[in-house]
Short mmCIF file of C-alpha atoms in Angstrom, two decimals:
data_model
loop_
_atom_site.label_atom_id
_atom_site.label_comp_id
_atom_site.label_asym_id
_atom_site.label_seq_id
_atom_site.Cartn_x
_atom_site.Cartn_y
_atom_site.Cartn_z
CA ASN A 1327 0.00 0.00 0.00
CA ALA A 1328 0.97 3.63 -0.49
CA TYR A 1329 0.14 6.09 2.28
CA SER A 1330 1.05 9.67 1.51
CA LEU A 1331 0.73 10.39 5.21
CA TRP A 1332 2.25 13.87 5.28
CA ASP A 1333 -0.20 14.95 2.59
CA ILE A 1334 -3.37 13.37 3.97
CA TYR A 1335 -3.25 13.44 7.77
CA ARG A 1336 -4.61 17.01 7.95
CA SER A 1337 -7.93 16.55 6.16
CA TRP A 1338 -8.49 13.43 4.06
CA LEU A 1339 -7.75 10.86 6.76
CA PRO A 1340 -9.88 12.69 9.38
CA LEU A 1341 -12.69 12.77 6.81
CA MET A 1342 -12.32 9.02 6.26
CA THR A 1343 -12.66 8.37 10.00
CA ILE A 1344 -16.18 9.74 9.59
CA LEU A 1345 -17.12 8.35 6.16
CA SER A 1346 -15.43 4.93 6.31
CA PRO A 1347 -14.31 4.08 9.85
CA GLU A 1348 -14.00 0.42 8.90
CA LEU A 1349 -11.18 1.33 6.52
CA ILE A 1350 -9.37 3.20 9.30
CA ASN A 1351 -9.10 -0.08 11.18
CA VAL A 1352 -7.66 -1.79 8.11
CA TRP A 1353 -5.18 0.99 7.40
CA GLY A 1354 -4.22 1.45 11.03
CA ASN A 1355 -3.45 -2.22 11.50
CA ASP A 1356 -1.51 -2.21 8.24
CA LEU A 1357 0.64 0.70 9.38
CA LEU A 1358 1.26 -0.98 12.73
CA HIS A 1359 2.25 -4.16 10.90
CA GLN A 1360 4.70 -2.21 8.74
CA GLY A 1361 6.10 -0.64 11.90
CA GLU A 1362 6.53 -4.08 13.43
CA GLU A 1363 8.28 -5.51 10.39
CA GLY A 1364 10.46 -2.51 9.59
CA GLY A 1365 11.18 -1.31 13.11
CA LEU A 1366 9.57 2.14 12.84
CA LEU A 1367 6.25 3.54 11.74
CA PRO A 1368 6.45 4.61 8.08
CA LYS A 1369 6.43 8.24 6.96
CA TRP A 1370 5.40 7.85 3.34
CA PRO A 1371 5.50 4.14 2.50
CA LEU A 1372 5.26 2.82 -1.03
CA ASN A 1373 4.54 -0.84 -1.78
CA GLY A 1374 5.55 -1.85 1.73
CA ASN A 1375 8.88 -0.02 1.58
CA TYR A 1376 10.18 2.99 3.46
CA THR A 1377 10.70 6.02 1.24
CA GLY A 1378 11.57 8.52 3.96
CA THR A 1379 9.71 11.17 1.98
CA MET A 1380 8.68 14.43 3.69
CA VAL A 1381 9.20 15.37 7.34
CA GLY A 1382 8.60 14.07 10.84
CA TYR A 1383 6.55 11.04 11.83
CA PRO A 1384 3.01 11.74 10.53
CA SER A 1385 1.67 8.25 11.32
CA VAL A 1386 1.18 9.42 14.91
CA ALA A 1387 -1.20 12.19 13.80
CA PHE A 1388 -3.34 9.60 12.03
CA PHE A 1389 -3.39 7.38 15.12
CA ALA A 1390 -4.16 10.24 17.52
CA ASP A 1391 -7.14 11.31 15.44
CA ALA A 1392 -8.45 7.76 15.08
CA LEU A 1393 -8.15 7.05 18.80
CA SER A 1394 -9.90 10.32 19.67
CA LYS A 1395 -12.90 9.02 17.72
CA GLY A 1396 -12.95 5.63 19.41
CA LEU A 1397 -11.24 3.75 16.57
CA LEU A 1398 -8.32 1.32 16.93
CA LYS A 1399 -8.91 1.14 20.71
CA GLU A 1400 -7.73 -2.46 20.91
CA GLN A 1401 -4.36 -1.34 19.49
CA HIS A 1402 -3.91 1.62 21.85
CA SER A 1403 -0.88 0.27 23.75
CA SER A 1404 0.83 -0.89 20.56
CA ILE A 1405 0.19 2.49 18.93
CA LEU A 1406 1.74 4.30 21.89
CA SER A 1407 4.88 2.16 22.02
CA LYS A 1408 5.47 2.36 18.26
CA SER A 1409 4.80 6.10 18.25
CA ILE A 1410 7.34 6.71 21.01
CA LYS A 1411 9.95 4.60 19.23
CA SER A 1412 9.40 6.42 15.93
CA ALA A 1413 9.74 9.80 17.66
CA THR A 1414 12.88 8.95 19.66
CA TRP A 1415 16.41 8.80 18.29
CA GLN A 1416 17.25 5.24 17.16
CA PRO A 1417 20.91 5.29 16.06
CA GLU A 1418 20.87 1.59 15.12
CA PHE A 1419 18.11 2.16 12.58
CA ASN A 1420 19.91 5.19 11.16
CA ILE A 1421 23.19 3.27 10.80
CA LYS A 1422 21.52 0.16 9.38
CA HIS A 1423 19.86 2.16 6.60
CA LYS A 1424 22.70 4.62 5.92
CA GLY A 1425 22.71 5.73 2.31
CA THR A 1426 19.18 4.51 1.58
CA ARG A 1427 15.88 6.35 1.54
CA ALA A 1428 14.89 4.51 4.71
CA GLU A 1429 17.59 6.43 6.58
CA ASN A 1430 15.34 9.49 6.44
CA VAL A 1431 12.69 7.72 8.52
CA MET A 1432 15.08 8.24 11.44
CA PRO A 1433 16.89 11.46 10.46
CA ILE A 1434 19.39 13.39 12.58
CA HIS A 1435 16.65 15.98 13.17
CA ILE A 1436 15.15 13.74 15.86
CA GLN A 1437 18.42 13.51 17.78
CA LEU A 1438 18.95 17.28 17.56
CA LYS A 1439 15.39 18.02 18.69
CA ASP A 1440 15.67 15.84 21.76
CA SER A 1441 19.20 16.91 22.73
CA LEU A 1442 18.95 20.67 22.04
CA GLY A 1443 15.23 21.45 22.03
CA PHE A 1444 15.47 22.70 18.45
CA ILE A 1445 17.09 21.76 15.14
CA PRO A 1446 19.96 24.10 14.20
CA SER A 1447 19.75 25.14 10.57
CA ASP A 1448 23.54 24.91 10.22
CA LEU A 1449 23.48 21.25 11.28
CA ALA A 1450 20.45 19.97 9.36
CA LYS A 1451 18.51 21.15 6.33
CA GLU A 1452 14.74 21.71 6.47
CA SER A 1453 15.15 22.49 10.17
CA VAL A 1454 12.11 24.73 10.67
CA SER A 1455 9.71 22.46 8.80
CA TYR A 1456 10.94 19.42 10.71
CA GLY A 1457 10.83 21.29 14.01
CA LEU A 1458 7.29 22.56 13.61
CA GLU A 1459 5.94 19.26 12.31
CA MET A 1460 7.58 17.28 15.09
CA ALA A 1461 6.24 19.67 17.75
CA TYR A 1462 2.74 18.88 16.49
CA TYR A 1463 3.44 15.15 16.29
CA ASP A 1464 4.81 15.17 19.84
CA TRP A 1465 1.55 16.78 20.97
CA CYS A 1466 -0.27 13.95 19.15
CA ILE A 1467 1.81 11.40 21.08
CA SER A 1468 0.99 13.19 24.33
CA GLU A 1469 -2.70 12.80 23.49
CA ILE A 1470 -2.20 9.11 22.66
CA ALA A 1471 -0.40 8.65 26.01
CA LYS A 1472 -2.82 10.72 28.11
CA PRO A 1473 -5.17 7.89 29.16
CA LEU A 1474 -2.35 5.35 29.51
CA ASP A 1475 0.74 6.96 31.05
CA SER A 1476 0.90 10.36 32.75
CA VAL A 1477 4.72 10.53 32.64
CA ILE A 1478 4.89 9.96 28.89
CA TYR A 1479 1.98 12.35 28.43
CA LYS A 1480 3.82 15.16 30.26
CA ASP A 1481 7.14 14.42 28.52
CA PHE A 1482 5.71 14.67 25.01
CA LEU A 1483 3.48 17.60 25.91
CA SER A 1484 6.63 19.44 26.99
CA LYS A 1485 8.32 18.61 23.69
CA SER A 1486 5.32 19.93 21.79
CA TYR A 1487 6.23 23.44 22.97
CA PHE A 1488 9.58 23.30 21.16
CA TYR A 1489 7.86 25.09 18.28
CA LYS A 1490 8.44 28.31 20.24
CA ASN A 1491 12.18 27.98 19.63
CA TYR A 1492 11.67 28.84 15.94
CA PHE A 1493 9.59 31.98 16.45
CA ASP A 1494 11.39 35.28 15.93
CA SER A 1495 9.23 37.76 17.83
CA SER A 1496 10.98 40.72 16.18
CA ARG A 1497 10.04 39.49 12.70
CA LYS A 1498 6.79 37.75 13.74
CA PHE A 1499 7.86 34.72 11.74
CA MET A 1500 9.21 31.22 12.19
CA ARG A 1501 12.81 31.06 10.99
CA GLY A 1502 16.00 29.05 11.05
CA ARG A 1503 18.17 29.21 14.14
CA LEU A 1504 21.91 28.45 14.21
CA SER A 1505 23.55 26.07 16.67
CA ASP A 1506 24.92 29.07 18.62
CA GLY A 1507 21.35 30.25 19.21
CA ASN A 1508 21.43 33.16 16.78
CA TRP A 1509 18.94 33.52 13.96
CA GLU A 1510 20.09 32.50 10.51
CA PRO A 1511 21.20 35.68 8.70
CA ASP A 1512 19.72 37.10 5.50
CA PHE A 1513 16.25 35.81 6.27
CA ASP A 1514 13.74 36.13 3.42
CA PRO A 1515 10.21 34.89 4.27
CA TYR A 1516 9.43 34.58 0.55
CA PHE A 1517 12.34 32.26 -0.21
CA SER A 1518 12.52 28.49 0.05
CA ASP A 1519 15.05 26.20 -1.60
CA HIS A 1520 13.69 22.66 -1.52
CA LEU A 1521 16.00 20.27 0.38
CA LYS A 1522 18.54 23.06 1.01
CA SER A 1523 16.85 25.67 3.19
CA PRO A 1524 15.19 25.59 6.64
CA PHE A 1525 11.82 25.11 4.94
CA VAL A 1526 10.26 22.28 2.93
CA GLU A 1527 8.29 23.34 -0.14
#
């Protein structure tokens, strides 16, 4: 199956939870199965393979929405454990898949986020897009954890506020931040260089 998760978690998948909830159970179990076989939840899988396309770990947004509507309840614990693993730095996975598209399912952005609280734009490309997406996904994980584990809930809720580290109050805009804490110079809010700037598309 192909799940363009980054493209569909915002509107199409939530719509499908209402129109075809039975399919949500099929898709959810399929994604969990892929996570079991591959080691991590997929980002943008194609024909059962990791592509590593787009940013973050959008599977968790799909699961959080489904659970909030009473779907996939029997898989709640499995969803939480796989979500945490996919959102936490796994160096073995990164090393195992070095040089392949699967490597980007566990990118360095996750390590930087958890160790520094933000992703420096001089250490990783697409830093702002990754940072903002992962702040939202960490909030999703906090919601998944809320009825099951208060410690995990509070931990991921705290991480969800990392989005504030990208907001330049003087410019009223999210922007790239360097590893020394300074804002990236020559900021142009109208410019984005795909795969080379702090922003994706």
